Amino acid sequence: MYRQGDVLIVPIDASAVPAHVAEAPQEPRDGRGRLVLALGEVTGHAHAVVGPGRLVREPGPFGPLLLHLPDGGRVVHEEHAAIPLRKGWYRVVRQREYVPGSVRLVAD
């Protein structure tokens, strides 16, 4: 399990990946060719993955992201040390905070 700021990255077994993910559209890469896990609303910095792979967003307002890295990769951010990831599948979860009457994603 890895944490970088408000992003939690959890390795999962390939058997735990829902079948529909194989045909699901993947999230686009940004202008620098990265898979963005979370974008800083204030700073413009991003928690992003460098390297080959695909990122699929699960349905729902807080649906997790599913990340597949066939050759491994690195999670980078302008204000954090890079995190190397082994090849495989990961669930990416954004930290949430309770606000009376609702829940919202933590803003960077």
CSV table of N, CA, C and O in Angstrom, one decimal, residues 28-36 39 43-51 74 76-79:
chain,number,residue,atom,x,y,z
A,28,PRO,N,-7.8,9.7,-20.3
A,28,PRO,CA,-6.8,10.2,-21.2
A,28,PRO,C,-5.5,10.6,-20.4
A,28,PRO,O,-5.5,10.9,-19.2
A,29,ARG,N,-4.4,10.6,-21.1
A,29,ARG,CA,-3.1,11.1,-20.6
A,29,ARG,C,-3.1,12.7,-20.7
A,29,ARG,O,-3.8,13.2,-21.5
A,30,ASP,N,-2.4,13.3,-19.8
A,30,ASP,CA,-2.3,14.8,-19.9
A,30,ASP,C,-1.4,15.2,-21.0
A,30,ASP,O,-0.8,14.3,-21.7
A,31,GLY,N,-1.1,16.5,-21.1
A,31,GLY,CA,-0.3,17.0,-22.2
A,31,GLY,C,1.2,16.6,-22.1
A,31,GLY,O,1.9,16.7,-23.0
A,32,ARG,N,1.6,16.1,-20.9
A,32,ARG,CA,2.9,15.6,-20.7
A,32,ARG,C,3.0,14.1,-20.8
A,32,ARG,O,4.0,13.5,-20.5
A,33,GLY,N,1.9,13.4,-21.2
A,33,GLY,CA,1.9,12.0,-21.4
A,33,GLY,C,1.7,11.2,-20.1
A,33,GLY,O,2.0,10.0,-20.1
A,34,ARG,N,1.3,11.8,-19.0
A,34,ARG,CA,1.1,11.1,-17.8
A,34,ARG,C,-0.3,10.7,-17.5
A,34,ARG,O,-1.2,11.3,-18.1
A,35,LEU,N,-0.5,9.7,-16.7
A,35,LEU,CA,-1.8,9.3,-16.3
A,35,LEU,C,-2.0,10.0,-14.9
A,35,LEU,O,-1.4,9.7,-13.9
A,36,VAL,N,-3.0,10.9,-14.9
A,36,VAL,CA,-3.2,11.8,-13.7
A,36,VAL,C,-4.1,11.1,-12.8
A,36,VAL,O,-5.3,10.8,-13.1
A,39,LEU,N,-5.5,15.9,-9.6
A,39,LEU,CA,-4.9,17.2,-10.0
A,39,LEU,C,-5.1,18.1,-8.8
A,39,LEU,O,-6.2,18.2,-8.3
A,43,THR,N,-2.8,24.4,-6.7
A,43,THR,CA,-1.4,24.5,-7.3
A,43,THR,C,-1.3,24.1,-8.7
A,43,THR,O,-0.3,24.5,-9.3
A,44,GLY,N,-2.2,23.3,-9.2
A,44,GLY,CA,-2.0,22.8,-10.6
A,44,GLY,C,-1.0,21.6,-10.6
A,44,GLY,O,-0.8,21.1,-11.7
A,45,HIS,N,-0.4,21.2,-9.5
A,45,HIS,CA,0.4,20.1,-9.5
A,45,HIS,C,-0.4,18.8,-9.6
A,45,HIS,O,-1.6,18.9,-9.3
A,46,ALA,N,0.2,17.7,-10.0
A,46,ALA,CA,-0.6,16.5,-10.2
A,46,ALA,C,0.1,15.3,-9.6
A,46,ALA,O,1.3,15.2,-9.6
A,47,HIS,N,-0.7,14.4,-9.0
A,47,HIS,CA,-0.2,13.0,-8.7
A,47,HIS,C,-0.4,12.3,-10.0
A,47,HIS,O,-1.5,12.1,-10.4
A,48,ALA,N,0.7,11.8,-10.6
A,48,ALA,CA,0.6,11.2,-11.9
A,48,ALA,C,1.5,10.0,-12.0
A,48,ALA,O,2.5,9.9,-11.3
A,49,VAL,N,1.2,9.1,-12.9
A,49,VAL,CA,2.0,7.9,-13.2
A,49,VAL,C,2.7,8.1,-14.5
A,49,VAL,O,2.1,8.5,-15.5
A,50,VAL,N,4.0,7.9,-14.5
A,50,VAL,CA,4.8,7.9,-15.6
A,50,VAL,C,5.1,6.5,-16.1
A,50,VAL,O,5.5,5.7,-15.3
A,51,GLY,N,5.0,6.2,-17.4
A,51,GLY,CA,5.2,4.9,-17.9
A,51,GLY,C,4.0,4.3,-18.5
A,51,GLY,O,2.9,4.9,-18.5
A,74,ARG,N,6.1,4.8,-12.1
A,74,ARG,CA,6.4,5.6,-11.0
A,74,ARG,C,5.3,6.6,-10.8
A,74,ARG,O,4.8,7.2,-11.8
A,76,VAL,N,4.6,10.3,-9.6
A,76,VAL,CA,5.4,11.5,-9.4
A,76,VAL,C,4.4,12.6,-9.0
A,76,VAL,O,3.2,12.6,-9.2
A,77,HIS,N,5.0,13.6,-8.3
A,77,HIS,CA,4.3,14.8,-7.9
A,77,HIS,C,5.4,15.9,-7.6
A,77,HIS,O,6.5,15.5,-7.2
A,78,GLU,N,5.1,17.1,-7.9
A,78,GLU,CA,6.1,18.2,-7.8
A,78,GLU,C,6.6,18.4,-6.4
A,78,GLU,O,7.7,18.9,-6.2
A,79,GLU,N,5.8,18.0,-5.4
A,79,GLU,CA,6.2,18.3,-4.0
A,79,GLU,C,6.5,17.0,-3.2
A,79,GLU,O,6.6,17.1,-2.0
